[in-house]
Amino acid sequence: MLARIFAFEFRYQFRQPLIWIASILYFILIFFAITSDAVSIGGSIGAVNRNAPFVIMQMLAVMTILGTFFTTAFVSNSVHRDFELQTDSIFFSTPLKKTDYLLGRFAGSLFLSWFSYVAISLGIFVGSLMPWLEAERVGPFQIGPYVFAMLVFVIPNMFITGALFFSLATLTRNLLYTYAGVVVFVVGVLTAVNLIPDLEYRTLASLIDPYGLNAFEIQARYWTVLERNSLVPTLTGNLLLNRLLWCGLAAVVLAFTVWRFRMTVGGTGRASRQLRQATTEGGPSAVAPARAAGATGRAFAPVRPSFSRGTAWAQYLHQARLETRSVLRGIPFVIMMLFGLVNVTGATLTVESIAGTPVWPVTAILLPNIIGSFILVVLLVLIFYSGDLVWRERTLRMSEMFDALPMPTWTVWTAKLTALAVSIVALMTAVTATGVAVQSYRHYTNYELPVYFKGLFVLAGSHFLFLAVACLFFQAVCNNKFVAWLLSAFIWILGMVLPALHLEHLLYRFMAFPQVIYSDMNGFRPFNQLILWTSLYWGFFCIALLAVAHLLWVRGTEPRLRLRLRVARQRLTMPVRAAFAVAVVGIIGSGSWIFYNTNVLNRYIPQDRQFDRQADYEKKYKKYEDMEKPRITDAKVDVDIFPERRTADMRGGYVLKNKTAAPIDVLHVGINPDVVIRRLDVPNGRIESEDKVQGYRIYKLDPPLAPGATMELTFDVSMSYPGFANSGARGKIVQNGTFFDSTDFLPHLGYQKMAELDDPNERRKRGLPPIVRFAKVDDLEARRNTYISNEADWVNFETTVSTSADQIALAPGNLQREWSENGRHYYHYRTDAPILNFYGWLSGRYAVKRDHWNDVSIEVYYHPGHPYNIDRMLEGAKKSLQYFSDNFGPYQHKELRIVEFPRYARFAQALPNTIPFSESIGFIGRIADDPDAIDYVFYVTAHEVGHMWWAHQVMGANVQGATLMSETMAQYSALMVMEHEYGRDKMRRFLKYELDSYLAGRGAERIEEMPLYLVENQPYIHYRKGSLIMYALRDAVGEQPLNAALREYVQAVKFQQPPYTNSPEFLDFIAKAVPADKQALLDDLFRNITLYENRATKATWAKRDDGKYVVTLQFASAKYRADGKGKETERPMDDWVDVGVFGEKGKDTPQEGKVLLLEKRHLAPGEDRVEVVVDELPKKAGIDPFNKLIDRNPENNIMAVAAGGPALPPGSDLEKHPGPVPAPPGTGTAATAAGDAPAAAPAAVPSDTH
Amino acid sequence: MTPELIIEGVSKTYPNGVQALRNVTLNIPAGMFGLLGPNGAGKSTLMRTLATLQEPDTGRIRLGTVDVLKEKDTVRRMLGYLPQEFGVYPKVSAYELLNHFAVLKGIIDAKQRKETVEALLERTNLSNYRKRKLGTFSGGMKQRFGIAQALLGDPKLIIVDEPTAGLDPAERLRFNNLLSEIGEQVVVILSTHIVDDVSDLCRNMAIIGSGQVLLTGDPLRTIETLRGHVWKKMVTRDDLPAYERDCTVISTRLVAGRTQIHVLSGNRPDATFEEVTPMLEDVYFSTLNAADVKAA
């Protein structure tokens, strides 16, 4: 019987459209996710294959979250439709057993919904066969990951969610409660997923996620590319536990439902109650009416209607009110809105934090988060309700009555569009209120309502309105609700897919949001024109759509297009013709203006053409890369910045010197092709070729430049951002917060490697060989240049910069003079120490705060609305100058300044004595509130100040490992300053994040992971791993010896001439500080990729007669070396590793507890236990407890210590009691529960244990 | 002066090949006009066409000087229409929706609208349920609501398709009274299965079968034409086929469990037959029978 019901259920729902819609939708979505970068669902990044096992499993697992809605629809329908169609009385009066009935229906509908996942698998499989995919990123077909994902994620998740919501639907007999339940459930899960970045909650996050996705991602978090492309996870640990836990829970719920269910007829819902009332009350009245026979009652005096323009307006208003009310009071609307608001709350509460430290929730940050987390809800509401509204009268079978009413046709669809528009406004209002509530909750009260208004109502709102029009148009024209729904979704997907196909122009991307960034400093200003004109353009387009919708609007019972066209001719009245005319004129007018701005005033270059151009540059000019050229020795550049016009004029010259032994007769000069060249003079030079597309000129020098001789290159160029560009690119010259540097608009000498295309996949497509990121570490030829410039060594720099009267302009160098002239503000800066050939200019309306350290003046230039952390920056700068001067050598400038720039970019950078700092990083950080927070404002400041030594004094050659001496050393410098300020415990917290970032960064590597000393400008290595390595090195050799070696190195190489220093030389200096027995450490830390797997397995204590405690710690340790792709080989342990024992946890202790013992032990291969003596009762013990080594499972290094045995005499150790120590009842299990303790400990205690 | 509705040569074929109307030509003067015909005869198609909801393939329809097929808006302003089957917004009360329809019918003045809505609710015996959500209405209540909305706004052309279906006899009577009260001055087209309603209410009628007009005229006069031609007899079931073969049987019905046949004949077929005073029903069945014979 069960089987028959199962089969019936399957066949019944198989004939319904929903499963087909779900399957087709999934297939399309996944197909695009696999074959383009426009749609992403987890998915592959970098060198990970598009069909990598990791990608397959992640996609299938992620889709089970979305699939909850569909699964619920199937399983709840399976029983609920009997109540709804009132067939329950038929079924329940048969001799059907309720177990068969319920489980058959449940299983049948569940099996059916499984087919949508088959569609997903097909989408992945078919997608990966597509010929346009790069062959290098498609791996061989493997069945394993599909099977694993089906068995571990898909089927269990379908069962779990299916059982929960089947039960809810069956027991409540109410779909509203069921869907409300789904929403609460999914939101809860998404919150759990959001917990992942917080290191502290990983185990909890693994278990509470009913989809098992957290457990999977935590297990695979540190997978390298190789592993992502090949591994299938193991069903163990938290993943297994999670699956068992949730499947078990679901089974219990299902059993409960079967037990509770009664095969009784009739709902308990409100609707059915009302129905019963209605029929009982209706009874008597029907019979009542003797008086009915006569024409009694009030005499019927018909009211003559009047038809005027006012009538139509009143009809529209009345209808619009009714339609709007039906949407806003609709259950789906309320549920979707609540779902969205919860999502928004989650997203905005956890906005950008850096290393776990929160930022002030300024509106500029909340806006993109709000839109990002809410857009889907708005789209769903619009798509769903466009269909619902347009089809409402027909669905309710009242269209015949309704359509024959004498209101003009335009009032009908306008009322429906109004309902959609009002619902957009309602959603935006709700989301604004949520944003304000979140800000209030976080004690931020500068709500900036105009920013909300402009960002959400004007900008996002107009786009949503356009989508609403498109949805309405499809519903009106297609005359098939489902087809129109698909088309509506397709329009939205198209908006994402087109850019991926490099069809990027705003003129044909309907749902394209212009890339708009609100900056506190600069508002929306650079985007205003773009927003205005694209809105007008699509607005006119929508008028045309609406006019067509009006003509083809179905009124009556005649859906055939041919007949509707006949009616359309009747409807083509003057106003409609006028609307068409306005739309066409408007589209052409605003379109032309957009085109003029994007393609005439600016250049429209889609991404692929940009790549082509980069490839061409390389193909044409790479051959000149190693050509001899003169070097810049002096740069004098005067700059006039006109913020409101977004223009900068740059005049000046370079002194060039032939430092080679031979005469130079050719000079190559490159310049950004967008720059207007008014004058570019090369004395004795004759233009031999000029390439305006690439901005590349070749001059013949006659006479040639003799060895040792100098010449001057002078120029007068101008850069401006007229109108608006298609990309919406912010540009570097803006109304408030201009920031550009010497690589942006100034002439440079010869071929610039920096301009090469660096994406391996894009290079391959264009026939370029794999990129050589850096020359080999000992390449002497390459060591003639620093990694920052191939046209100069150290230069003298001088600039006079002017800006508008209300702004301050800044550039590297010490300020010589400041004056006003012609209503403009002038500043003259000059360096008094040589600098790298790298400088920049900034201009803005700044507030200034000054301080000084010794005779160095320190200034912070900031947006007046961002006063929060200025003192931290000043403090950080002072402490840094002090520490670095003491330890590395003197500071070379008289001034040091930090300057804020808009959030168009997110970094801080060290120019000589000038540190541009993005408004999104330090200025809105919320350091003061949380005593545990990492003061990254202090830290970033210290890092950038560190660069004044590590980059601006010591500069690595243009070979592998160069950033070790700049970025890694700036990290180390900052760590030391921070440690002195905040203590070691804070540092450990910080380093945990560094470890996490490094390990996660390995998985996103696009080419090859390098050991630190060969790092090829890879941030996750030179920053993240760099911090860990230098901290470990300091730990091993001590701060003073290490800094002494570093100081020696700085003195030896600072401001040096070619050949420039490299990492082996750096390591030679460091090696002097490392004791002879620890030299191997340098191999592990710098020359190889070394990973450890340390794990505490058992810890016991025993009290000695003298009151001290003997702690025995058993552990497993292993050490691996990885190659660049992540392939690991085990190496014998031969390392000094921390062993720690911790006591009571107190207020001032590390979070592990009071440190009772922390000492380095030398571990040889096979060692797995140590024994130590401590004075106080031990609580926890571990190996490498502070994670100083790079360990992929840092959490299991430490464990609780259990009471292990009887009291011992002093000096005795547990070796005298071989074998497992019997645990006293009730205390001994803690240790074994936490780890799998070996039964016996065979290894000998090494001689240096005591 | 109330205009006349003139239908000329209207034909309509659906995409599935069903020819719903074949060259229908009718002149419908002011007053009640009955439209009789079996299921699928094309009545609803004709009514929907008159109600501007559907386009005929060929033909012209005029209401006075108004071209019904082209000037839809003008027609709708004069129209009161009750479709055969209809739904309502379930979450809106009867008063609210009727009020809403009144606005859509062009009754803008709030005071007038209130009066007319309340009057109609009373006349359709719905006053007690005015606050009740329409979703909870029973079939008969909903039908009465439909009638109320059709009568809103002084319509000049009232088209009611099976208006009394689902009404109990008292309500049906009530409705007929209401309709005849209004039906003096305007064109009322009443489609129904209940033949007696037509003879009670209408001065003109048409019988439609298979999309064609089979008969038009005054019900009473058409009945007169059959006087002396209709005969009845009680027969057994076994004999029925023989009678059907030999005579023109226009109808059979059960009377107290036995079968009574009506036969059309110029004179008494035999002594066992009894003369019947013809009813409209006899006209109806004989017309349809004749059409069948022709078709065969």
Short mmCIF file of C-alpha atoms in Angstrom, two decimals, chain A residues 629-801:
data_model
loop_
_atom_site.label_atom_id
_atom_site.label_comp_id
_atom_site.label_asym_id
_atom_site.label_seq_id
_atom_site.Cartn_x
_atom_site.Cartn_y
_atom_site.Cartn_z
CA LYS A 629 67.96 53.52 -20.70
CA PRO A 630 68.98 56.61 -18.79
CA ARG A 631 67.85 56.87 -15.15
CA ILE A 632 65.80 59.62 -13.58
CA THR A 633 67.79 61.42 -10.89
CA ASP A 634 65.60 64.44 -10.24
CA ALA A 635 61.88 64.96 -10.64
CA LYS A 636 60.28 68.36 -10.42
CA VAL A 637 56.56 68.31 -11.13
CA ASP A 638 54.12 71.16 -10.60
CA VAL A 639 50.50 70.16 -10.36
CA ASP A 640 47.32 72.23 -10.53
CA ILE A 641 44.30 70.34 -9.29
CA PHE A 642 40.82 71.59 -10.21
CA PRO A 643 38.55 69.42 -8.09
CA GLU A 644 35.19 70.65 -9.39
CA ARG A 645 36.28 70.21 -13.00
CA ARG A 646 37.93 66.91 -12.12
CA THR A 647 41.06 68.00 -13.89
CA ALA A 648 44.74 68.08 -13.03
CA ASP A 649 47.43 69.87 -15.06
CA MET A 650 50.94 68.57 -14.59
CA ARG A 651 54.04 70.41 -15.74
CA GLY A 652 57.62 69.66 -15.04
CA GLY A 653 60.59 67.65 -15.95
CA TYR A 654 62.93 64.82 -15.11
CA VAL A 655 66.71 64.94 -15.14
CA LEU A 656 67.92 61.78 -16.88
CA LYS A 657 71.43 60.44 -16.49
CA ASN A 658 73.17 57.80 -18.53
CA LYS A 659 74.55 55.54 -15.81
CA THR A 660 75.68 52.89 -18.28
CA ALA A 661 79.08 52.60 -19.87
CA ALA A 662 77.82 53.02 -23.42
CA PRO A 663 76.11 55.94 -25.21
CA ILE A 664 72.31 55.73 -25.38
CA ASP A 665 70.73 56.72 -28.69
CA VAL A 666 67.09 55.70 -28.18
CA LEU A 667 64.62 56.83 -25.54
CA HIS A 668 61.27 55.15 -25.04
CA VAL A 669 58.61 57.25 -23.32
CA GLY A 670 55.27 55.84 -22.27
CA ILE A 671 52.24 57.67 -20.94
CA ASN A 672 48.65 56.84 -20.05
CA PRO A 673 46.80 57.20 -23.38
CA ASP A 674 43.95 59.07 -21.68
CA VAL A 675 46.27 61.93 -20.77
CA VAL A 676 46.28 65.00 -23.00
CA ILE A 677 49.86 65.81 -23.96
CA ARG A 678 50.33 69.51 -24.46
CA ARG A 679 54.07 69.31 -24.61
CA LEU A 680 56.57 66.47 -24.27
CA ASP A 681 60.07 67.64 -25.03
CA VAL A 682 63.11 65.46 -25.45
CA PRO A 683 66.06 67.68 -26.38
CA ASN A 684 68.04 66.20 -29.21
CA GLY A 685 65.22 63.74 -29.65
CA ARG A 686 63.31 63.03 -32.81
CA ILE A 687 60.08 61.04 -32.69
CA GLU A 688 60.72 57.81 -34.51
CA SER A 689 57.39 56.20 -33.82
CA GLU A 690 54.31 57.11 -31.87
CA ASP A 691 51.61 54.70 -30.72
CA LYS A 692 48.63 56.66 -29.50
CA VAL A 693 46.59 53.63 -28.51
CA GLN A 694 49.20 52.37 -26.08
CA GLY A 695 50.70 55.77 -25.33
CA TYR A 696 54.20 54.75 -26.40
CA ARG A 697 56.75 56.97 -28.15
CA ILE A 698 60.21 56.12 -29.38
CA TYR A 699 62.69 58.97 -29.70
CA LYS A 700 65.95 58.81 -31.56
CA LEU A 701 68.62 60.75 -29.67
CA ASP A 702 71.07 62.68 -31.85
CA PRO A 703 73.63 63.09 -30.61
CA PRO A 704 73.32 60.08 -28.26
CA LEU A 705 73.51 60.56 -24.51
CA ALA A 706 77.11 59.91 -23.51
CA PRO A 707 77.95 57.79 -20.46
CA GLY A 708 77.74 59.93 -17.33
CA ALA A 709 75.97 62.75 -19.18
CA THR A 710 72.54 64.10 -18.26
CA MET A 711 69.60 65.42 -20.23
CA GLU A 712 66.20 66.80 -19.38
CA LEU A 713 62.76 65.53 -20.31
CA THR A 714 60.11 68.18 -19.85
CA PHE A 715 56.37 67.91 -20.20
CA ASP A 716 53.07 69.70 -19.85
CA VAL A 717 50.17 67.24 -19.63
CA SER A 718 46.62 67.28 -18.39
CA MET A 719 44.23 64.67 -17.15
CA SER A 720 40.54 65.16 -16.69
CA TYR A 721 37.38 63.13 -16.28
CA PRO A 722 34.77 64.79 -18.46
CA GLY A 723 31.12 63.78 -18.26
CA PHE A 724 30.67 60.18 -17.17
CA ALA A 725 32.11 56.87 -18.29
CA ASN A 726 30.35 53.60 -18.97
CA SER A 727 32.19 51.76 -16.23
CA GLY A 728 31.14 54.39 -13.70
CA ALA A 729 34.81 54.36 -12.73
CA ARG A 730 35.32 56.87 -10.01
CA GLY A 731 38.49 58.32 -11.35
CA LYS A 732 41.28 59.54 -9.20
CA ILE A 733 40.58 63.24 -9.51
CA VAL A 734 37.34 63.96 -7.70
CA GLN A 735 35.46 66.81 -6.13
CA ASN A 736 36.75 66.03 -2.65
CA GLY A 737 39.50 63.52 -1.99
CA THR A 738 41.69 63.53 -5.08
CA PHE A 739 44.52 61.01 -4.91
CA PHE A 740 46.79 59.96 -7.73
CA ASP A 741 50.40 58.89 -7.90
CA SER A 742 53.32 59.15 -10.26
CA THR A 743 52.42 55.96 -12.12
CA ASP A 744 48.99 57.25 -13.09
CA PHE A 745 49.35 60.19 -15.49
CA LEU A 746 53.04 61.12 -15.78
CA PRO A 747 55.42 60.08 -18.54
CA HIS A 748 57.62 57.11 -17.77
CA LEU A 749 60.58 55.53 -19.43
CA GLY A 750 60.37 52.34 -21.44
CA TYR A 751 58.34 49.20 -21.06
CA GLN A 752 56.45 48.78 -17.80
CA LYS A 753 55.97 45.22 -16.62
CA MET A 754 53.30 46.46 -14.23
CA ALA A 755 50.96 46.95 -17.18
CA GLU A 756 51.08 43.30 -18.22
CA LEU A 757 47.99 41.16 -18.18
CA ASP A 758 48.38 38.94 -15.15
CA ASP A 759 45.37 36.62 -15.17
CA PRO A 760 46.74 33.26 -16.33
CA ASN A 761 43.50 32.28 -18.04
CA GLU A 762 43.19 35.53 -19.96
CA ARG A 763 46.84 35.32 -21.01
CA ARG A 764 46.36 31.83 -22.35
CA LYS A 765 43.37 32.93 -24.40
CA ARG A 766 45.52 35.58 -26.05
CA GLY A 767 48.44 33.33 -26.81
CA LEU A 768 50.74 34.85 -24.21
CA PRO A 769 53.16 32.60 -22.37
CA PRO A 770 52.57 32.05 -18.64
CA ILE A 771 53.55 35.15 -16.75
CA VAL A 772 56.90 35.30 -15.07
CA ARG A 773 55.99 37.21 -11.98
CA PHE A 774 59.54 37.81 -10.89
CA ALA A 775 63.02 37.08 -12.07
CA LYS A 776 64.95 34.43 -10.16
CA VAL A 777 66.18 35.56 -6.79
CA ASP A 778 69.85 35.69 -7.85
CA ASP A 779 69.33 37.23 -11.30
CA LEU A 780 71.98 39.96 -11.32
CA GLU A 781 70.56 41.62 -14.41
CA ALA A 782 67.19 41.99 -12.71
CA ARG A 783 68.87 43.21 -9.55
CA ARG A 784 69.82 46.39 -11.36
CA ASN A 785 66.31 47.62 -10.57
CA THR A 786 64.20 47.87 -7.46
CA TYR A 787 60.88 46.14 -7.65
CA ILE A 788 59.12 49.47 -7.69
CA SER A 789 60.76 51.19 -10.63
CA ASN A 790 62.91 50.32 -13.62
CA GLU A 791 63.60 53.91 -14.55
CA ALA A 792 65.34 55.32 -11.52
CA ASP A 793 67.36 54.60 -8.44
CA TRP A 794 66.91 57.27 -5.76
CA VAL A 795 65.63 60.65 -6.85
CA ASN A 796 65.29 64.18 -5.54
CA PHE A 797 61.72 65.35 -5.69
CA GLU A 798 60.16 68.77 -5.64
CA THR A 799 56.63 69.89 -6.38
CA THR A 800 54.42 72.94 -6.20
CA VAL A 801 50.81 71.84 -6.03
#
